[in-house]
Amino acid sequence: MLIRRPPKISPLEITPEASYVTRRRWLKQAGIVSAGLTLPMTPTYAGLQPDDDITPERIATTYNNFYEFGTGKDDPAEHAHNLTTDPWTVTVSGEAKKTGQFAFEDIVKGLTPQERIYRFRCVEAWSMVVPWEGIELSKILAQFEPNGNAKYVEFKTLVRPSEMPEQRSVFSTIDWPYVEGLRMDEAYHPLSLMVTGMYGKPLPNQNGAPWRLMVPWKYGFKSVKSIVSIRFMQQAPRNTWNRLAPNEYGFYANVNPSVSHPRWSQASERRLPSSLFNPNRRPTLPFNGYADEVAGLYAGMDLAKFY
Ligand SMILES: Nc1nc2c(c(=O)[nH]1)N[C@H]1C(S)=C(S)[C@@H](COP(=O)(O)O)O[C@H]1N2
Ligand SMILES: [Mo]
């Protein structure tokens, strides 16, 4: 398929912005803030198309998946305020030189967050365009000096039933904690972010405070929230959705319009906001529109088999 793309700024060329103020000014210059959160024709940012308007913040913070707080889309926004995110301890283990327990502030100290506007697409076929703020995942991981046996990295969400109602539910089919993983080369790709904020503010609890993953070329379920464990592994970890339904969800989860989910097509998506009268449906792009940047990671792999 031939996709016409506007000229774009490579993520490698984006200068880290020193402060919130500078960032807002940059957004203004780019025409993003002043144009009422509508992206300008040029310059585009991290592979966005001219019609990729920023999704209203209210939608991105109230229409969520975070099953620890309930299975309804509005459950996270309703219940996640009860989550205590300070203090926050992260356990690092496995194939790395520096392992142990670390305070969240110590891990992110000295690393500069950057604003990255990425397309986000859920496996349920809705999508959004969100100004995420985060630190390149490679910079986080490199601090722990993973060794040559580290081929994969696994992330786990907090287990705290006292604050996460679905973890107390006897009807829950999920085996907590929520687990996700990446191949190391995916994790070290400059588009992979550890997100600490969105819309110029700290990350709301329902979106995965204090930090969550964001891998823009993959389905939303990869972006594990409220992470408390990072483990460097020789083998691929079994991720939550793959364990629940292996024929529906694989390890890779690369956005792929030509591979259907067993129960629905993945060829198009509903860009939020969407309604009955304005469904705002559009074709899904291979690798969610980031093929130029990431397709090389999967050269020679059968993407119908490694889904
Ligand atoms: N811990 C945890 N992380 C999670 C989930 C979850 O249920 N629990 N849901 C995933 C799914 S399916 C999606 S689509 C995204 C939703 O992110 P958002 O609510 O910020 O849009 O979070 C992902 N991360
Ligand atoms: Mo999802």
PDB file of N, CA, C and O in Angstrom, residues 6 16 53-54 109 127-128 130 143 152 168 186 194 199 205 226 247 276:
ATOM      1  N   PRO A   6       2.924  13.645   4.723  1.00  0.00           N
ATOM      2  CA  PRO A   6       3.506  14.976   4.729  1.00  0.00           C
ATOM      3  C   PRO A   6       4.922  14.875   5.284  1.00  0.00           C
ATOM      4  O   PRO A   6       5.253  13.890   5.926  1.00  0.00           O
ATOM      5  N   PRO A  16      14.788  18.013  23.336  1.00  0.00           N
ATOM      6  CA  PRO A  16      14.082  17.925  24.614  1.00  0.00           C
ATOM      7  C   PRO A  16      13.803  19.335  25.129  1.00  0.00           C
ATOM      8  O   PRO A  16      14.666  20.199  25.068  1.00  0.00           O
ATOM      9  N   ASP A  53      -6.499  15.375  14.220  1.00  0.00           N
ATOM     10  CA  ASP A  53      -6.765  16.385  15.250  1.00  0.00           C
ATOM     11  C   ASP A  53      -6.546  15.775  16.629  1.00  0.00           C
ATOM     12  O   ASP A  53      -6.825  14.605  16.849  1.00  0.00           O
ATOM     13  N   ILE A  54      -6.093  16.613  17.551  1.00  0.00           N
ATOM     14  CA  ILE A  54      -5.912  16.163  18.930  1.00  0.00           C
ATOM     15  C   ILE A  54      -7.279  15.825  19.540  1.00  0.00           C
ATOM     16  O   ILE A  54      -8.234  16.590  19.395  1.00  0.00           O
ATOM     17  N   LYS A 109      14.799  10.960  37.906  1.00  0.00           N
ATOM     18  CA  LYS A 109      15.595  12.155  38.218  1.00  0.00           C
ATOM     19  C   LYS A 109      16.647  12.403  37.129  1.00  0.00           C
ATOM     20  O   LYS A 109      17.353  11.492  36.715  1.00  0.00           O
ATOM     21  N   SER A 127      -9.802   4.939  18.356  1.00  0.00           N
ATOM     22  CA  SER A 127      -8.474   5.542  18.372  1.00  0.00           C
ATOM     23  C   SER A 127      -8.555   7.000  18.801  1.00  0.00           C
ATOM     24  O   SER A 127      -9.627   7.612  18.769  1.00  0.00           O
ATOM     25  N   MET A 128      -7.414   7.515  19.236  1.00  0.00           N
ATOM     26  CA  MET A 128      -7.324   8.898  19.702  1.00  0.00           C
ATOM     27  C   MET A 128      -5.969   9.450  19.267  1.00  0.00           C
ATOM     28  O   MET A 128      -5.079   8.688  18.899  1.00  0.00           O
ATOM     29  N   VAL A 130      -3.206  11.854  21.096  1.00  0.00           N
ATOM     30  CA  VAL A 130      -2.990  12.378  22.448  1.00  0.00           C
ATOM     31  C   VAL A 130      -1.597  12.999  22.575  1.00  0.00           C
ATOM     32  O   VAL A 130      -0.615  12.412  22.123  1.00  0.00           O
ATOM     33  N   GLN A 143      19.723   2.800  32.451  1.00  0.00           N
ATOM     34  CA  GLN A 143      20.262   3.046  33.796  1.00  0.00           C
ATOM     35  C   GLN A 143      20.541   1.758  34.551  1.00  0.00           C
ATOM     36  O   GLN A 143      21.401   1.723  35.417  1.00  0.00           O
ATOM     37  N   TYR A 152      14.318  -9.558  26.289  1.00  0.00           N
ATOM     38  CA  TYR A 152      12.960  -9.032  26.475  1.00  0.00           C
ATOM     39  C   TYR A 152      12.911  -8.248  27.782  1.00  0.00           C
ATOM     40  O   TYR A 152      13.742  -8.458  28.666  1.00  0.00           O
ATOM     41  N   ARG A 168     -10.400  -7.172  43.913  1.00  0.00           N
ATOM     42  CA  ARG A 168     -11.121  -7.825  45.012  1.00  0.00           C
ATOM     43  C   ARG A 168     -12.273  -8.667  44.494  1.00  0.00           C
ATOM     44  O   ARG A 168     -12.867  -9.431  45.236  1.00  0.00           O
ATOM     45  N   GLU A 186      12.595  -3.369  20.509  1.00  0.00           N
ATOM     46  CA  GLU A 186      11.376  -2.547  20.485  1.00  0.00           C
ATOM     47  C   GLU A 186      11.425  -1.525  21.615  1.00  0.00           C
ATOM     48  O   GLU A 186      11.088  -0.350  21.440  1.00  0.00           O
ATOM     49  N   MET A 194       8.067   6.072  28.118  1.00  0.00           N
ATOM     50  CA  MET A 194       7.482   5.844  29.428  1.00  0.00           C
ATOM     51  C   MET A 194       6.768   7.145  29.759  1.00  0.00           C
ATOM     52  O   MET A 194       7.407   8.197  29.911  1.00  0.00           O
ATOM     53  N   TYR A 199      -1.444  16.090  27.978  1.00  0.00           N
ATOM     54  CA  TYR A 199      -2.092  17.396  27.854  1.00  0.00           C
ATOM     55  C   TYR A 199      -1.404  18.434  28.745  1.00  0.00           C
ATOM     56  O   TYR A 199      -2.062  19.264  29.380  1.00  0.00           O
ATOM     57  N   ASN A 205      -4.515   9.416  37.345  1.00  0.00           N
ATOM     58  CA  ASN A 205      -4.493   8.019  37.806  1.00  0.00           C
ATOM     59  C   ASN A 205      -5.145   7.068  36.807  1.00  0.00           C
ATOM     60  O   ASN A 205      -4.648   5.968  36.572  1.00  0.00           O
ATOM     61  N   SER A 226       0.582   2.133  35.538  1.00  0.00           N
ATOM     62  CA  SER A 226       0.967   2.120  36.966  1.00  0.00           C
ATOM     63  C   SER A 226       1.963   0.994  37.266  1.00  0.00           C
ATOM     64  O   SER A 226       1.708   0.089  38.054  1.00  0.00           O
ATOM     65  N   ASN A 247      -5.506 -17.159  21.104  1.00  0.00           N
ATOM     66  CA  ASN A 247      -5.833 -17.100  19.678  1.00  0.00           C
ATOM     67  C   ASN A 247      -6.281 -15.705  19.245  1.00  0.00           C
ATOM     68  O   ASN A 247      -6.402 -15.422  18.060  1.00  0.00           O
ATOM     69  N   LEU A 276     -23.096   8.268  16.481  1.00  0.00           N
ATOM     70  CA  LEU A 276     -23.916   7.532  15.521  1.00  0.00           C
ATOM     71  C   LEU A 276     -23.987   8.296  14.191  1.00  0.00           C
ATOM     72  O   LEU A 276     -23.892   7.717  13.121  1.00  0.00           O
TER      73      LEU A 276
END
